[in-house]
Tab-separated table of C-alpha atoms in Angstrom:
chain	number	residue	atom	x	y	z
X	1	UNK	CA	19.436	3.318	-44.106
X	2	UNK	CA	18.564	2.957	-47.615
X	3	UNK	CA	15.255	4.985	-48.805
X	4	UNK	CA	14.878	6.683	-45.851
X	5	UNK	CA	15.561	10.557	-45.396
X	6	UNK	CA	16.609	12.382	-42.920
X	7	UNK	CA	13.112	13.913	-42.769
X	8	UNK	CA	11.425	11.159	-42.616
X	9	UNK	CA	13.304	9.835	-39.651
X	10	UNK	CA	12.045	13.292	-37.444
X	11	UNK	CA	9.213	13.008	-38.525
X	12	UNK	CA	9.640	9.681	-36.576
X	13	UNK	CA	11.022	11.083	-33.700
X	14	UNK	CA	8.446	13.802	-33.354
X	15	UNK	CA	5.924	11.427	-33.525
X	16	UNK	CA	7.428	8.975	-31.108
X	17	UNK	CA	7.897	12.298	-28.389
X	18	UNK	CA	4.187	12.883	-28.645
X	19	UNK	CA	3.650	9.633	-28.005
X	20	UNK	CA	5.897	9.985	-24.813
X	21	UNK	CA	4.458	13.081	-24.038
X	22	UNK	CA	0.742	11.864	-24.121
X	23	UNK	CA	2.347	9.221	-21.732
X	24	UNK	CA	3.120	11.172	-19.131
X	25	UNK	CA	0.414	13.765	-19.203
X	26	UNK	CA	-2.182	10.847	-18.618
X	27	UNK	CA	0.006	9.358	-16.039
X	28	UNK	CA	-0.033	12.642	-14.080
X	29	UNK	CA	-3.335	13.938	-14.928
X	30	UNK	CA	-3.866	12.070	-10.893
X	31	UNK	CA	-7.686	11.633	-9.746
X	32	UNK	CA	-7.296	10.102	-6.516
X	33	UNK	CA	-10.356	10.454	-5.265
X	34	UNK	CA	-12.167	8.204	-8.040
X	35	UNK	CA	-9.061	5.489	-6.965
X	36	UNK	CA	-9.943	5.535	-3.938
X	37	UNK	CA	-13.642	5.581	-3.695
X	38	UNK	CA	-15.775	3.094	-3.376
X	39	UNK	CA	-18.556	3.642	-5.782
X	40	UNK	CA	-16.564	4.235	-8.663
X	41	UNK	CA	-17.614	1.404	-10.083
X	42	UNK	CA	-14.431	-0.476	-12.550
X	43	UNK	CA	-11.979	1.840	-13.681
X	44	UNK	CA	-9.427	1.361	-16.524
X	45	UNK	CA	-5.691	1.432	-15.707
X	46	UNK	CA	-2.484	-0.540	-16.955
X	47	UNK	CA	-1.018	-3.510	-15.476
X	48	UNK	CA	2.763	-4.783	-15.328
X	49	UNK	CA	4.364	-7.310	-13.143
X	50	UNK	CA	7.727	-7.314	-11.223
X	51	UNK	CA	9.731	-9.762	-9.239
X	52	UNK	CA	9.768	-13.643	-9.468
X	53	UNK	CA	6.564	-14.933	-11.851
X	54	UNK	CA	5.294	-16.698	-8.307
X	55	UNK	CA	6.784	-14.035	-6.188
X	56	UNK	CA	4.964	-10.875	-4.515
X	57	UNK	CA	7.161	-8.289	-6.028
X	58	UNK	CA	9.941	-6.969	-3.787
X	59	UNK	CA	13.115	-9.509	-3.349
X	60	UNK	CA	12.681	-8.926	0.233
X	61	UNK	CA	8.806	-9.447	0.425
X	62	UNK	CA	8.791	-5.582	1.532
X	63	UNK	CA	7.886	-2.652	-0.403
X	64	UNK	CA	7.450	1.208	0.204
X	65	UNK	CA	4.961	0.572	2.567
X	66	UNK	CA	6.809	-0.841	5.218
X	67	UNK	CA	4.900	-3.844	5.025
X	68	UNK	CA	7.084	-7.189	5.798
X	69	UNK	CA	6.291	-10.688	4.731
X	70	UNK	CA	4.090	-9.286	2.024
X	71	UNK	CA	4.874	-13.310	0.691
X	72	UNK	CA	2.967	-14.406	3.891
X	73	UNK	CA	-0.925	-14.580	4.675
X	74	UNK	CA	-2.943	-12.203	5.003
X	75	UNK	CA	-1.149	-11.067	1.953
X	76	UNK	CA	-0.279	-13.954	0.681
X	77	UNK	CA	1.749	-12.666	-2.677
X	78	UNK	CA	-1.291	-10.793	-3.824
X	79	UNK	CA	0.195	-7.452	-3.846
X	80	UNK	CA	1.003	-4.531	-5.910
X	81	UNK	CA	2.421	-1.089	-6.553
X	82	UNK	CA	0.409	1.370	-6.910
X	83	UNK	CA	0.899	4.831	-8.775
X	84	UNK	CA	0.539	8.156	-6.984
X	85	UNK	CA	-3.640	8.097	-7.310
X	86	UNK	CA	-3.340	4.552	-5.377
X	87	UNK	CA	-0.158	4.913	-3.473
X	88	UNK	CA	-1.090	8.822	-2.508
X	89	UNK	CA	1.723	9.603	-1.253
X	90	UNK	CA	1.386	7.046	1.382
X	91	UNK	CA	-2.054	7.284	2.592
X	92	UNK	CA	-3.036	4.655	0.233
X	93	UNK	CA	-0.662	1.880	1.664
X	94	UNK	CA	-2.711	-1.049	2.557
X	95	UNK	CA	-6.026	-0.415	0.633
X	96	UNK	CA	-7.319	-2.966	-0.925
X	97	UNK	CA	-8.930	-3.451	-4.719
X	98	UNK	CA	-10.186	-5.909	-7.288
X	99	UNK	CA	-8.439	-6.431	-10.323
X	100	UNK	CA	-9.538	-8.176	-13.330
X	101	UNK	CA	-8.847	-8.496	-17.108
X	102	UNK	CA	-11.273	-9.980	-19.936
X	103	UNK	CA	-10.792	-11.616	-22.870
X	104	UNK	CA	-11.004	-8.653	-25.011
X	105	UNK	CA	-7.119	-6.917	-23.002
X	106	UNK	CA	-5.990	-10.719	-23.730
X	107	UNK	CA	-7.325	-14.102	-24.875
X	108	UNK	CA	-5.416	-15.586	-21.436
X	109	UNK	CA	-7.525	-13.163	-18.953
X	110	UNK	CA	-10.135	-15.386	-16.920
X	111	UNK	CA	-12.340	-11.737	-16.497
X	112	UNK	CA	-12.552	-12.845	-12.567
X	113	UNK	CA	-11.640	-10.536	-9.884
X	114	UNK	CA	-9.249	-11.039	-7.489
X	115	UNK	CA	-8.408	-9.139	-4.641
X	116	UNK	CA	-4.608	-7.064	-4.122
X	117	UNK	CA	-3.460	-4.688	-1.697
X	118	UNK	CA	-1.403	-1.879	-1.821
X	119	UNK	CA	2.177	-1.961	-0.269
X	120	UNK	CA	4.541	-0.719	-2.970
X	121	UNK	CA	4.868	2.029	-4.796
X	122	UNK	CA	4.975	2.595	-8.625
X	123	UNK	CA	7.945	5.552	-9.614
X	124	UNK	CA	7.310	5.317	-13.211
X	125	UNK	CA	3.479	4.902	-14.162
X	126	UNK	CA	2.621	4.088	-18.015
X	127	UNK	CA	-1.289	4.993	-17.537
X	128	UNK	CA	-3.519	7.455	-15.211
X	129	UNK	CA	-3.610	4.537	-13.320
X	130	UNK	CA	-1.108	1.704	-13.393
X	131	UNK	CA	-1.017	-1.525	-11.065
X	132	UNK	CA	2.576	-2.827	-11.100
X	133	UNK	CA	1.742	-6.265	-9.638
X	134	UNK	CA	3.536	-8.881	-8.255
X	135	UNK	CA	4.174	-12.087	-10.078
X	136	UNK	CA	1.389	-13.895	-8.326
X	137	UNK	CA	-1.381	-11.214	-8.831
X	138	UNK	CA	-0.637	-10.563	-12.674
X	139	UNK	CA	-1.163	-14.399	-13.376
X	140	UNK	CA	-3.859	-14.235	-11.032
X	141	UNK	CA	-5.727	-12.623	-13.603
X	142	UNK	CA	-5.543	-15.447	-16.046
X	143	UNK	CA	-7.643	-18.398	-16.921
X	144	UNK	CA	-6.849	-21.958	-15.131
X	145	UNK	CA	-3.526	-23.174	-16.608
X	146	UNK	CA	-3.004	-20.265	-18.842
X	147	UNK	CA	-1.031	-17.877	-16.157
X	148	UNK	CA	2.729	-18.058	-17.520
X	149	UNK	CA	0.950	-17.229	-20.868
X	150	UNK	CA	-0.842	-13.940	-19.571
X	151	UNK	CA	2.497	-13.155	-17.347
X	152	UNK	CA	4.267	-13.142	-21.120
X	153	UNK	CA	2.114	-10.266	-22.410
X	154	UNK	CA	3.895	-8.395	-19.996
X	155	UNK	CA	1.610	-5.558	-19.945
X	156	UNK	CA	-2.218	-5.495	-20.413
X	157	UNK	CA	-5.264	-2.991	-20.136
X	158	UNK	CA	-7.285	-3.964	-16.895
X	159	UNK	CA	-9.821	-3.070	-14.801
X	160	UNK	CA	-10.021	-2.363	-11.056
X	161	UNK	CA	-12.761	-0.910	-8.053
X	162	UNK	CA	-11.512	-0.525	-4.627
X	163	UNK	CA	-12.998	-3.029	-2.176
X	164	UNK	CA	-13.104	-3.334	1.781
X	165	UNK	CA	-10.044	-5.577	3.167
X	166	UNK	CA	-10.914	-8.763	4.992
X	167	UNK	CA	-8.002	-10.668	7.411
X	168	UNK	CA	-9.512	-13.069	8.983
X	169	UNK	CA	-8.130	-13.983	12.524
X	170	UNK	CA	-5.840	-10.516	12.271
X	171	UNK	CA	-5.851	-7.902	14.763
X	172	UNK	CA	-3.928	-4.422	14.247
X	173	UNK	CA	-0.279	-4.831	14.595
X	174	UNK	CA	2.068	-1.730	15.575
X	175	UNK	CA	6.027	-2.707	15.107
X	176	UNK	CA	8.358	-0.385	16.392
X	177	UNK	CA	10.821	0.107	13.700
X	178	UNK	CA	14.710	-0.609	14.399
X	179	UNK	CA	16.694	2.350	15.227
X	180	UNK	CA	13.688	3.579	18.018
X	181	UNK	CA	14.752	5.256	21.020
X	182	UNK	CA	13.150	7.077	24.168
X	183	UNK	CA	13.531	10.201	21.669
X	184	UNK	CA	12.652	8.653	18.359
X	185	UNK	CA	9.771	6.452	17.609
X	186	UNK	CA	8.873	4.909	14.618
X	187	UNK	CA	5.990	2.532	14.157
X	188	UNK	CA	4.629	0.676	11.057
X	189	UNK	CA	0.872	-0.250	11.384
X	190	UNK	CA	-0.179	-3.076	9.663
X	191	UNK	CA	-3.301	-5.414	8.851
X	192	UNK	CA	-6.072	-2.625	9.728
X	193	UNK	CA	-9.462	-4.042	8.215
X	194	UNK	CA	-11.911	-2.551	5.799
X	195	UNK	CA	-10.095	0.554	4.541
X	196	UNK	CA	-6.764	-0.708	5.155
X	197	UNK	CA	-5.243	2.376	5.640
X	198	UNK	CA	-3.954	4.653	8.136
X	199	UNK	CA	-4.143	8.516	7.533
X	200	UNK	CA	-3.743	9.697	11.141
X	201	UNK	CA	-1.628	8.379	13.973
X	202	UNK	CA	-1.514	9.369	17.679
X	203	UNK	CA	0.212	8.051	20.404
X	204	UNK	CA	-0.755	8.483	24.441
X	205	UNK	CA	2.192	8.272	26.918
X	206	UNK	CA	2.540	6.763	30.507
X	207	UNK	CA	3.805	9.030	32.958
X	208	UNK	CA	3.924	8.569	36.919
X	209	UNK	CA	2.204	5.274	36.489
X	210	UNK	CA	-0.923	6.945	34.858
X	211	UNK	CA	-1.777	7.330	31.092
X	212	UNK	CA	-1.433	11.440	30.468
X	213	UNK	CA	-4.380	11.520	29.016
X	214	UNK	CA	-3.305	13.884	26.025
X	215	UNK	CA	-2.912	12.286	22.623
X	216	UNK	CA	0.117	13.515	20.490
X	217	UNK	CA	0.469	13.305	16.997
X	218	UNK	CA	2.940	11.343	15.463
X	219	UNK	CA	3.853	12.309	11.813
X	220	UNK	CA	3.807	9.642	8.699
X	221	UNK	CA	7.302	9.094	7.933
X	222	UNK	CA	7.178	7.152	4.426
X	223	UNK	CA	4.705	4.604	3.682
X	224	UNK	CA	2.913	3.417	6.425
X	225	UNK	CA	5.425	4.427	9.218
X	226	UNK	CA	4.367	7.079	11.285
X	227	UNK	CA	7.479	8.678	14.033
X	228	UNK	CA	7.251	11.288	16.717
X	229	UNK	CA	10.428	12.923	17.678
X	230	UNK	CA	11.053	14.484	20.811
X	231	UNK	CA	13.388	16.463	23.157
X	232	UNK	CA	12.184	14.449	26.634
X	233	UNK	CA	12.549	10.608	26.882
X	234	UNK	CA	8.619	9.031	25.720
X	235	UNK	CA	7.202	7.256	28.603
X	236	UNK	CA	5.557	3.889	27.899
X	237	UNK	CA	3.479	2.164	28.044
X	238	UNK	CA	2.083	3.574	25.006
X	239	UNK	CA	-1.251	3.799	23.486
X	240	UNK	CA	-2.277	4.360	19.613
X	241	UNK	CA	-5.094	6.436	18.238
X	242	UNK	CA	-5.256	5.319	14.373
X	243	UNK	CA	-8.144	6.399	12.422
X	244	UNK	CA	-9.027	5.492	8.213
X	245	UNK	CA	-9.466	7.592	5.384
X	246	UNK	CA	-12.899	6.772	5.493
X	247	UNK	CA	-12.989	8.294	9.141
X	248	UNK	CA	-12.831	5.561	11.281
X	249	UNK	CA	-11.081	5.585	14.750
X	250	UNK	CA	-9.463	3.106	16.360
X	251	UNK	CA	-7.847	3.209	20.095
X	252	UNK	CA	-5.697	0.241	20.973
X	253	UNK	CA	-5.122	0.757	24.942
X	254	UNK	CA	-1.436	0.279	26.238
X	255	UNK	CA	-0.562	-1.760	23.271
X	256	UNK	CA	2.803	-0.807	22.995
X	257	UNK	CA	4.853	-2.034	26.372
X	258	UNK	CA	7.077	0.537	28.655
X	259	UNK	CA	10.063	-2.194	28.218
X	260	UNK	CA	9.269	-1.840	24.434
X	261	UNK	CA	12.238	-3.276	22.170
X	262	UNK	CA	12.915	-1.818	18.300
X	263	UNK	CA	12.304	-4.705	15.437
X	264	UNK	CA	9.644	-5.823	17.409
X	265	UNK	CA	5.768	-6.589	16.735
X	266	UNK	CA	3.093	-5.862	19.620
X	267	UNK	CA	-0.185	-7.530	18.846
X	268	UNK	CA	-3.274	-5.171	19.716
X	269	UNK	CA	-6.537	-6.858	20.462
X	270	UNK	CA	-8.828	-4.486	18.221
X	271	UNK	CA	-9.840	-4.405	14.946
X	272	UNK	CA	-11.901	-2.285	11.980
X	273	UNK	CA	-15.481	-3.924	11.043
């Protein structure tokens, strides 16, 4: 190109990898303990969207969670990725957090919170902590009318504080994942209250008619599906032991059947509050 040198060009390009650079130092200088308190207070972090502009993110209302018909209440579209300080690794899935973006990140922001949960992950974070939102939850964000607008920014500086989840009418679900067999099984939990999350699973067998007594844990196998693999057939019915990352224990009593089925749901009758 015409007036420019070849110096000033890598001069350019060094500037533009320090840029880059900068990028991904703040994206994995992590602090998930600040994400995932709750006296934090509002924290800074990026937001994108993904997925159809009324959607909630994954074509197949899923997401690295495990989570299925993330489109469907209590969920109800309002869903996001998180990065590694969110997602950790897992042990975030579920959580639940306030978003909001003022006037000052974009003239279309409404600066009113609204509530997301965690059931995606985020591979390739732009901030220390990035929200990769659904459709839904990004325009969620905007003033009345004015969502398609703030959805065209396409990325914006936001705010966020983690928040106790509410699902009204839900109990704890436990769905034994397809592929499950006497020696392999795999269970998503789903729709736990307050913390959302699951950081510990165990799992009580039936043997001779009679609960064992002894509770065995089961290891997280991505998201929020936890397995337990074993040389002798599992004897149901079974019961679950989940407990928070805030500490709190949970013990749903024969929940799972001993004529269980894989891709199947079994309602428990307990809740966090």
């Amino acid at each position: 190109m015409a007036g420019i040198s070849t110096n000033d060009i890598a001069i350019v390009l060094v500037a533009l990898l320090s840029v880059l650079v900068t990028s991904v130092r703040s994206a994995a200088n992590y602090d998930t303990s600040a994400a995932r308190s709750y006296n934090s207070g509002w924290l800074p972090a990026k937001a994108t969207w993904y997925g159809a502009p009324t959607g909630a993110g994954p074509n197949d209302n899923g997401g690295a969670c495990g989570f299925k018909n993330v489109n469907q209440y209590p969920f109800s579209s309002m869903t996001s990725c998180g990065n590694e300080p969110l997602f950790d690794g897992g042990a975030g899935c579920g959580s639940c957090y306030e978003i909001r973006c003022v006037a000052a990140n974009n003239p279309s922001c409404s600066g009113q919170p609204r509530r997301v949960v965690i059931t995606d992950m985020n591979y390739y974070p732009v901030a220390r902590y990035h929200f990769d939102l659904s459709g839904t939850a990004f325009g969620a964000m905007a003033k009345n009318g004015l969502n398609d607008k703030l959805r065209h920014a396409g990325i914006i500086d936001m705010q966020f504080r983690r928040v106790r989840c509410n699902f009204p009418g839900m109990k704890v679900t436990f769905h034994v994942q397809r592929g499950s067999n006497p020696n392999y099984l795999a269970v998503l939990v789903e729709y736990a209250n307050v913390d959302g999350t699951v950081v510990r699973m165990e799992l009580m067998q039936t043997r001779n008619g009679r609960p064992t007594g002894s509770w065995e844990p089961m290891r997280r196998s991505w998201g929020s599906i936890w397995r337990m693999d074993t040389s002798r057939p599992l004897q149901g019915p079974f019961s679950m032991r989940i407990t928070s990352d805030s500490g709190k224990t949970l013990v749903a009593n024969n929940v799972i059947p001993a004529y269980w089925r894989p891709d199947k749901a079994y309602w428990s009758n307990v809740q966090f509050y």
